[in-house]
Amino acid sequence: MAENPRLAAYLGERHRLTRLAYRYLGSASEAEDIVQDAWLRFARVDEPEDASKLLSRIVTNLCLDRLRSAQARRETYVGPWLPEPIVERAGSVEPDSNDAALDISFSVMRALERLSPLERAALFLHDLYDVPFEEIAETLKRTPAACRQMASRARRMIRQDQNRFPASDEDVARFVAAFDTAMRAGDVEPLKALLAADVEYVADGGGKVLAATNVLTGSDAVAKFMLGVARKNPDPAHTTIAPAIINGAPGLLITIAGKVEQTMSFELDVHGAISGVYVVRNPDKLVDVEV
């Protein structure tokens, strides 16, 4: 493979590879680093029969190495963990729904977090890149049967979250309007009306800013908590709530005096009620978000 065709093959896979690495790591910046390193390895190997499969295996190996060093940090993380949000200005891009196999919504990312790194690797390599289990076994240093089992368990875990759907622009606008009404009236009912009875509220503050340290459940508890937090806002006059595309779907970007305070993402149930609210407040995960 000549240099230009090799580079073209890499660039053609770059978007999928970055999404793949993000699904392993939950960090956009680390995913970019991994994909850069993958090029250095890919450029040195002999001409591959299938560039896509080889690149996916290279990225997988690099991610597994990175995850081993990150495991201790995850075990001592304060409060619920959410991935670093990928934020794009609303209207600048279309929500990314073309590649369901590389879904990076928060509900899917949380489901993936419950899998071991090897289970994720077996699932991704087989289901995304059609790598045979015999080859996956070589990459993961497990038997083909064990890799097949790991992929099967991973699929079952992902299916458990398939009853949740991303919010639309209209859903997000309804949430903002109901939240505003509830704040003005001092009544949680307008907000509760949009929430599923079993709604989950997951906030990631990383122990660095004020955030719920446990997952909250139930429409009454979630509505009261959100309104209570909003009432403690030190500078409401300079607070901006703007629509944004977060992890490929409509959400909200909240700033105070020009500083990014948090992102909000939503999932809906089959009846259109909000069943998941995902809030990233950890400043380390917001440092690259542009206002």
mmCIF file of C-alpha atoms in Angstrom:
data_model
loop_
_atom_site.group_PDB
_atom_site.id
_atom_site.type_symbol
_atom_site.label_atom_id
_atom_site.label_comp_id
_atom_site.label_asym_id
_atom_site.label_seq_id
_atom_site.Cartn_x
_atom_site.Cartn_y
_atom_site.Cartn_z
ATOM 1 C CA MET A 1 0.000 0.000 0.000
ATOM 2 C CA ALA A 2 1.572 3.299 -1.039
ATOM 3 C CA GLU A 3 1.827 6.116 1.488
ATOM 4 C CA ASN A 4 -1.082 8.188 0.109
ATOM 5 C CA PRO A 5 -3.546 5.271 -0.066
ATOM 6 C CA ARG A 6 -2.491 4.235 3.445
ATOM 7 C CA LEU A 7 -3.115 7.737 4.772
ATOM 8 C CA ALA A 8 -6.410 7.898 2.887
ATOM 9 C CA ALA A 9 -7.504 4.627 4.505
ATOM 10 C CA TYR A 10 -6.652 5.996 7.958
ATOM 11 C CA LEU A 11 -8.407 9.322 7.383
ATOM 12 C CA GLY A 12 -11.465 7.509 6.057
ATOM 13 C CA GLU A 13 -11.725 5.589 9.335
ATOM 14 C CA ARG A 14 -10.733 8.431 11.658
ATOM 15 C CA HIS A 15 -14.265 9.483 12.688
ATOM 16 C CA ARG A 16 -15.348 5.939 13.550
ATOM 17 C CA LEU A 17 -12.061 5.241 15.324
ATOM 18 C CA THR A 18 -12.426 8.370 17.464
ATOM 19 C CA ARG A 19 -15.966 7.364 18.421
ATOM 20 C CA LEU A 20 -14.710 3.840 19.138
ATOM 21 C CA ALA A 21 -11.947 5.134 21.433
ATOM 22 C CA TYR A 22 -14.405 7.484 23.153
ATOM 23 C CA ARG A 23 -16.722 4.542 23.862
ATOM 24 C CA TYR A 24 -13.840 2.841 25.644
ATOM 25 C CA LEU A 25 -12.486 5.854 27.547
ATOM 26 C CA GLY A 26 -15.287 8.413 27.953
ATOM 27 C CA SER A 27 -12.843 11.218 27.171
ATOM 28 C CA ALA A 28 -12.765 13.089 23.867
ATOM 29 C CA SER A 29 -9.214 14.355 24.382
ATOM 30 C CA GLU A 30 -7.895 10.899 25.245
ATOM 31 C CA ALA A 31 -9.738 9.409 22.274
ATOM 32 C CA GLU A 32 -8.015 11.898 19.966
ATOM 33 C CA ASP A 33 -4.627 10.966 21.446
ATOM 34 C CA ILE A 34 -5.325 7.267 20.933
ATOM 35 C CA VAL A 35 -6.290 7.738 17.291
ATOM 36 C CA GLN A 36 -3.135 9.786 16.675
ATOM 37 C CA ASP A 37 -1.024 7.022 18.204
ATOM 38 C CA ALA A 38 -2.894 4.464 16.089
ATOM 39 C CA TRP A 39 -1.669 6.195 12.942
ATOM 40 C CA LEU A 40 1.951 5.872 14.066
ATOM 41 C CA ARG A 41 1.518 2.121 14.510
ATOM 42 C CA PHE A 42 -0.560 1.682 11.368
ATOM 43 C CA ALA A 43 2.059 3.495 9.268
ATOM 44 C CA ARG A 44 4.743 0.978 10.297
ATOM 45 C CA VAL A 45 2.958 -2.313 9.593
ATOM 46 C CA ASP A 46 2.994 -4.320 6.387
ATOM 47 C CA GLU A 47 0.244 -3.753 3.860
ATOM 48 C CA PRO A 48 -2.975 -4.937 5.574
ATOM 49 C CA GLU A 49 -5.702 -6.884 3.815
ATOM 50 C CA ASP A 50 -8.360 -4.933 5.713
ATOM 51 C CA ALA A 51 -7.254 -1.519 6.975
ATOM 52 C CA SER A 52 -10.497 -0.970 8.913
ATOM 53 C CA LYS A 53 -10.145 -4.151 10.972
ATOM 54 C CA LEU A 54 -6.456 -3.600 11.635
ATOM 55 C CA LEU A 55 -7.014 -0.016 12.789
ATOM 56 C CA SER A 56 -9.831 -1.126 15.082
ATOM 57 C CA ARG A 57 -7.541 -3.708 16.673
ATOM 58 C CA ILE A 58 -4.761 -1.159 17.111
ATOM 59 C CA VAL A 59 -7.152 1.325 18.746
ATOM 60 C CA THR A 60 -8.543 -1.439 20.971
ATOM 61 C CA ASN A 61 -5.095 -2.435 22.223
ATOM 62 C CA LEU A 62 -4.169 1.190 22.919
ATOM 63 C CA CYS A 63 -7.442 1.781 24.773
ATOM 64 C CA LEU A 64 -7.060 -1.358 26.873
ATOM 65 C CA ASP A 65 -3.600 -0.195 27.936
ATOM 66 C CA ARG A 66 -5.022 3.221 28.859
ATOM 67 C CA LEU A 67 -7.940 1.696 30.776
ATOM 68 C CA ARG A 68 -5.642 -0.389 32.956
ATOM 69 C CA SER A 69 -3.982 2.764 34.244
ATOM 70 C CA ALA A 70 -7.353 4.524 34.645
ATOM 71 C CA GLN A 71 -9.024 1.756 36.660
ATOM 72 C CA ALA A 72 -7.677 2.929 40.012
ATOM 73 C CA ARG A 73 -8.891 6.483 39.337
ATOM 74 C CA ARG A 74 -12.386 5.234 38.540
ATOM 75 C CA GLU A 75 -12.548 3.212 41.769
ATOM 76 C CA THR A 76 -11.863 6.313 43.901
ATOM 77 C CA TYR A 77 -14.041 8.702 41.875
ATOM 78 C CA VAL A 78 -16.385 10.780 44.053
ATOM 79 C CA GLY A 79 -20.050 10.385 43.115
ATOM 80 C CA PRO A 80 -21.517 9.076 39.844
ATOM 81 C CA TRP A 81 -19.215 8.998 36.811
ATOM 82 C CA LEU A 82 -20.297 10.356 33.419
ATOM 83 C CA PRO A 83 -18.194 10.689 30.276
ATOM 84 C CA GLU A 84 -16.630 13.971 29.243
ATOM 85 C CA PRO A 85 -19.389 15.621 27.164
ATOM 86 C CA ILE A 86 -18.863 16.256 23.466
ATOM 87 C CA VAL A 87 -20.582 19.614 22.940
ATOM 88 C CA GLU A 88 -21.430 21.273 19.634
ATOM 89 C CA ARG A 89 -23.440 24.425 19.077
ATOM 90 C CA ALA A 90 -27.111 23.754 18.284
ATOM 91 C CA GLY A 91 -27.825 24.313 14.594
ATOM 92 C CA SER A 92 -24.194 23.901 13.556
ATOM 93 C CA VAL A 93 -24.541 20.133 13.137
ATOM 94 C CA GLU A 94 -27.322 17.641 12.753
ATOM 95 C CA PRO A 95 -27.759 15.196 15.645
ATOM 96 C CA ASP A 96 -25.643 12.144 14.779
ATOM 97 C CA SER A 97 -28.042 9.241 14.363
ATOM 98 C CA ASN A 98 -26.505 7.651 11.272
ATOM 99 C CA ASP A 99 -24.282 5.208 13.108
ATOM 100 C CA ALA A 100 -26.305 3.533 15.826
ATOM 101 C CA ALA A 101 -23.472 1.050 16.354
ATOM 102 C CA LEU A 102 -21.321 3.928 17.620
ATOM 103 C CA ASP A 103 -23.995 5.558 19.790
ATOM 104 C CA ILE A 104 -22.338 7.763 22.439
ATOM 105 C CA SER A 105 -25.469 8.870 24.295
ATOM 106 C CA PHE A 106 -25.110 9.033 28.064
ATOM 107 C CA SER A 107 -27.429 6.086 28.721
ATOM 108 C CA VAL A 108 -25.387 3.884 26.364
ATOM 109 C CA MET A 109 -22.087 5.141 27.793
ATOM 110 C CA ARG A 110 -23.284 4.315 31.313
ATOM 111 C CA ALA A 111 -24.292 0.840 30.149
ATOM 112 C CA LEU A 112 -20.858 0.358 28.598
ATOM 113 C CA GLU A 113 -19.245 1.456 31.863
ATOM 114 C CA ARG A 114 -20.840 -1.558 33.555
ATOM 115 C CA LEU A 115 -18.927 -3.841 31.186
ATOM 116 C CA SER A 116 -15.335 -4.886 31.668
ATOM 117 C CA PRO A 117 -12.805 -3.510 29.151
ATOM 118 C CA LEU A 118 -12.464 -6.970 27.599
ATOM 119 C CA GLU A 119 -16.241 -7.346 27.229
ATOM 120 C CA ARG A 120 -16.373 -4.000 25.448
ATOM 121 C CA ALA A 121 -13.491 -5.007 23.209
ATOM 122 C CA ALA A 122 -15.105 -8.315 22.226
ATOM 123 C CA LEU A 123 -18.395 -6.558 21.439
ATOM 124 C CA PHE A 124 -16.888 -3.665 19.479
ATOM 125 C CA LEU A 125 -14.469 -5.717 17.402
ATOM 126 C CA HIS A 126 -17.063 -8.310 16.433
ATOM 127 C CA ASP A 127 -20.215 -6.213 16.045
ATOM 128 C CA LEU A 128 -18.687 -3.010 14.654
ATOM 129 C CA TYR A 129 -15.862 -4.353 12.517
ATOM 130 C CA ASP A 130 -16.849 -7.988 11.829
ATOM 131 C CA VAL A 131 -13.588 -9.263 13.290
ATOM 132 C CA PRO A 132 -13.884 -13.075 13.701
ATOM 133 C CA PHE A 133 -13.724 -14.357 17.276
ATOM 134 C CA GLU A 134 -10.576 -16.292 16.386
ATOM 135 C CA GLU A 135 -8.802 -12.995 15.637
ATOM 136 C CA ILE A 136 -10.366 -11.270 18.653
ATOM 137 C CA ALA A 137 -8.969 -14.074 20.800
ATOM 138 C CA GLU A 138 -5.470 -13.260 19.543
ATOM 139 C CA THR A 139 -5.936 -9.578 20.393
ATOM 140 C CA LEU A 140 -7.415 -10.155 23.858
ATOM 141 C CA LYS A 141 -5.339 -13.246 24.668
ATOM 142 C CA ARG A 142 -8.448 -15.268 25.473
ATOM 143 C CA THR A 143 -10.048 -18.282 23.803
ATOM 144 C CA PRO A 144 -12.540 -17.734 20.957
ATOM 145 C CA ALA A 145 -15.269 -19.269 23.137
ATOM 146 C CA ALA A 146 -14.517 -16.847 25.969
ATOM 147 C CA CYS A 147 -14.599 -13.901 23.561
ATOM 148 C CA ARG A 148 -17.927 -15.069 22.167
ATOM 149 C CA GLN A 149 -19.321 -15.250 25.710
ATOM 150 C CA MET A 150 -18.066 -11.782 26.583
ATOM 151 C CA ALA A 151 -19.638 -10.277 23.460
ATOM 152 C CA SER A 152 -22.945 -12.017 24.190
ATOM 153 C CA ARG A 153 -23.058 -10.666 27.763
ATOM 154 C CA ALA A 154 -22.208 -7.185 26.514
ATOM 155 C CA ARG A 155 -25.091 -7.265 24.021
ATOM 156 C CA ARG A 156 -27.528 -8.275 26.767
ATOM 157 C CA MET A 157 -26.383 -5.373 28.939
ATOM 158 C CA ILE A 158 -26.811 -2.872 26.097
ATOM 159 C CA ARG A 159 -30.301 -4.182 25.251
ATOM 160 C CA GLN A 160 -31.474 -3.367 28.777
ATOM 161 C CA ASP A 161 -31.144 0.327 27.918
ATOM 162 C CA GLN A 162 -32.806 0.187 24.505
ATOM 163 C CA ASN A 163 -36.114 1.464 25.918
ATOM 164 C CA ARG A 164 -34.607 4.943 26.218
ATOM 165 C CA PHE A 165 -34.528 7.469 23.403
ATOM 166 C CA PRO A 166 -32.703 10.770 22.841
ATOM 167 C CA ALA A 167 -34.582 14.022 23.368
ATOM 168 C CA SER A 168 -35.551 16.198 20.404
ATOM 169 C CA ASP A 169 -35.186 19.977 20.172
ATOM 170 C CA GLU A 170 -38.884 20.246 21.028
ATOM 171 C CA ASP A 171 -38.470 18.043 24.116
ATOM 172 C CA VAL A 172 -35.620 20.212 25.386
ATOM 173 C CA ALA A 173 -37.634 23.399 24.744
ATOM 174 C CA ARG A 174 -40.572 21.944 26.713
ATOM 175 C CA PHE A 175 -38.242 21.154 29.608
ATOM 176 C CA VAL A 176 -36.871 24.719 29.689
ATOM 177 C CA ALA A 177 -40.381 26.199 29.578
ATOM 178 C CA ALA A 178 -41.668 23.907 32.341
ATOM 179 C CA PHE A 179 -38.599 24.572 34.476
ATOM 180 C CA ASP A 180 -39.082 28.326 34.096
ATOM 181 C CA THR A 181 -42.776 28.049 34.986
ATOM 182 C CA ALA A 182 -41.977 25.924 38.045
ATOM 183 C CA MET A 183 -39.343 28.406 39.227
ATOM 184 C CA ARG A 184 -41.648 31.404 38.836
ATOM 185 C CA ALA A 185 -44.583 29.690 40.520
ATOM 186 C CA GLY A 186 -42.536 27.984 43.233
ATOM 187 C CA ASP A 187 -44.337 24.765 42.322
ATOM 188 C CA VAL A 188 -42.699 21.511 41.192
ATOM 189 C CA GLU A 189 -45.806 20.211 39.403
ATOM 190 C CA PRO A 190 -45.148 21.763 35.938
ATOM 191 C CA LEU A 191 -41.714 20.118 35.959
ATOM 192 C CA LYS A 192 -42.923 16.807 37.391
ATOM 193 C CA ALA A 193 -45.456 16.571 34.566
ATOM 194 C CA LEU A 194 -42.594 16.066 32.086
ATOM 195 C CA LEU A 195 -40.750 13.465 34.158
ATOM 196 C CA ALA A 196 -41.305 9.728 34.155
ATOM 197 C CA ALA A 197 -42.298 8.283 37.532
ATOM 198 C CA ASP A 198 -38.999 6.362 37.659
ATOM 199 C CA VAL A 199 -36.800 9.118 36.197
ATOM 200 C CA GLU A 200 -33.089 8.991 37.064
ATOM 201 C CA TYR A 201 -30.990 12.092 37.754
ATOM 202 C CA VAL A 202 -27.252 11.505 37.410
ATOM 203 C CA ALA A 203 -24.840 14.340 38.225
ATOM 204 C CA ASP A 204 -21.062 14.180 37.840
ATOM 205 C CA GLY A 205 -19.246 16.719 39.999
ATOM 206 C CA GLY A 206 -16.189 14.573 40.624
ATOM 207 C CA GLY A 207 -16.079 15.812 44.214
ATOM 208 C CA LYS A 208 -14.910 19.211 42.958
ATOM 209 C CA VAL A 209 -18.191 21.136 42.808
ATOM 210 C CA LEU A 210 -21.633 20.847 44.376
ATOM 211 C CA ALA A 211 -23.525 17.901 42.855
ATOM 212 C CA ALA A 212 -25.711 15.017 43.970
ATOM 213 C CA THR A 213 -23.342 12.305 45.195
ATOM 214 C CA ASN A 214 -25.844 9.550 44.456
ATOM 215 C CA VAL A 215 -28.193 8.817 41.579
ATOM 216 C CA LEU A 216 -31.607 10.304 42.394
ATOM 217 C CA THR A 217 -34.754 8.478 41.323
ATOM 218 C CA GLY A 218 -38.430 9.407 41.159
ATOM 219 C CA SER A 219 -40.129 12.432 39.630
ATOM 220 C CA ASP A 220 -40.860 14.169 42.940
ATOM 221 C CA ALA A 221 -37.308 13.856 44.305
ATOM 222 C CA VAL A 222 -35.703 14.848 40.994
ATOM 223 C CA ALA A 223 -37.967 17.859 40.400
ATOM 224 C CA LYS A 224 -37.472 19.168 43.948
ATOM 225 C CA PHE A 225 -33.706 18.703 43.748
ATOM 226 C CA MET A 226 -33.374 20.524 40.422
ATOM 227 C CA LEU A 227 -35.446 23.468 41.627
ATOM 228 C CA GLY A 228 -33.561 23.548 44.922
ATOM 229 C CA VAL A 229 -30.208 23.720 43.129
ATOM 230 C CA ALA A 230 -31.475 26.467 40.796
ATOM 231 C CA ARG A 231 -32.600 28.585 43.768
ATOM 232 C CA LYS A 232 -29.018 28.484 45.116
ATOM 233 C CA ASN A 233 -27.643 30.023 41.912
ATOM 234 C CA PRO A 234 -25.361 32.872 43.085
ATOM 235 C CA ASP A 235 -25.798 34.934 39.909
ATOM 236 C CA PRO A 236 -29.137 34.269 38.156
ATOM 237 C CA ALA A 237 -28.979 37.598 36.290
ATOM 238 C CA HIS A 238 -25.909 36.421 34.386
ATOM 239 C CA THR A 239 -26.983 32.803 33.883
ATOM 240 C CA THR A 240 -27.527 31.584 30.333
ATOM 241 C CA ILE A 241 -29.294 28.377 29.326
ATOM 242 C CA ALA A 242 -28.555 27.632 25.669
ATOM 243 C CA PRO A 243 -29.474 24.700 23.431
ATOM 244 C CA ALA A 244 -26.533 22.556 22.326
ATOM 245 C CA ILE A 245 -25.807 19.208 20.735
ATOM 246 C CA ILE A 246 -24.356 17.021 23.476
ATOM 247 C CA ASN A 247 -23.024 13.581 22.604
ATOM 248 C CA GLY A 248 -24.941 13.665 19.353
ATOM 249 C CA ALA A 249 -28.358 14.726 20.672
ATOM 250 C CA PRO A 250 -30.096 17.963 21.738
ATOM 251 C CA GLY A 251 -29.318 19.139 25.272
ATOM 252 C CA LEU A 252 -28.470 22.272 27.240
ATOM 253 C CA LEU A 253 -25.331 24.237 28.033
ATOM 254 C CA ILE A 254 -25.539 26.365 31.193
ATOM 255 C CA THR A 255 -23.104 29.219 31.778
ATOM 256 C CA ILE A 256 -22.787 31.721 34.637
ATOM 257 C CA ALA A 257 -21.065 35.030 33.894
ATOM 258 C CA GLY A 258 -19.614 33.531 30.725
ATOM 259 C CA LYS A 259 -18.159 30.436 32.441
ATOM 260 C CA VAL A 260 -19.436 26.969 31.557
ATOM 261 C CA GLU A 261 -21.169 25.632 34.651
ATOM 262 C CA GLN A 262 -22.685 22.384 33.411
ATOM 263 C CA THR A 263 -24.185 20.428 30.549
ATOM 264 C CA MET A 264 -27.568 18.703 30.664
ATOM 265 C CA SER A 265 -28.636 15.758 28.543
ATOM 266 C CA PHE A 266 -31.942 13.925 28.491
ATOM 267 C CA GLU A 267 -33.343 10.504 27.660
ATOM 268 C CA LEU A 268 -37.022 9.754 27.067
ATOM 269 C CA ASP A 269 -39.066 6.616 27.651
ATOM 270 C CA VAL A 270 -41.451 5.046 25.146
ATOM 271 C CA HIS A 271 -44.227 7.409 26.283
ATOM 272 C CA GLY A 272 -42.155 10.549 25.674
ATOM 273 C CA ALA A 273 -41.571 11.320 29.362
ATOM 274 C CA ILE A 274 -38.072 12.276 30.514
ATOM 275 C CA SER A 275 -36.605 9.115 32.036
ATOM 276 C CA GLY A 276 -32.996 10.234 32.397
ATOM 277 C CA VAL A 277 -31.314 13.560 33.227
ATOM 278 C CA TYR A 278 -27.515 13.598 32.922
ATOM 279 C CA VAL A 279 -25.615 16.580 34.328
ATOM 280 C CA VAL A 280 -21.858 17.068 33.965
ATOM 281 C CA ARG A 281 -20.481 19.643 36.425
ATOM 282 C CA ASN A 282 -16.934 18.402 36.974
ATOM 283 C CA PRO A 283 -14.854 21.385 35.771
ATOM 284 C CA ASP A 284 -12.099 19.069 34.520
ATOM 285 C CA LYS A 285 -14.568 17.619 32.005
ATOM 286 C CA LEU A 286 -15.802 21.029 30.856
ATOM 287 C CA VAL A 287 -12.455 22.706 30.237
ATOM 288 C CA ASP A 288 -12.594 22.204 26.434
ATOM 289 C CA VAL A 289 -16.256 23.217 26.049
ATOM 290 C CA GLU A 290 -16.581 26.438 24.085
ATOM 291 C CA VAL A 291 -19.267 28.969 24.999
#
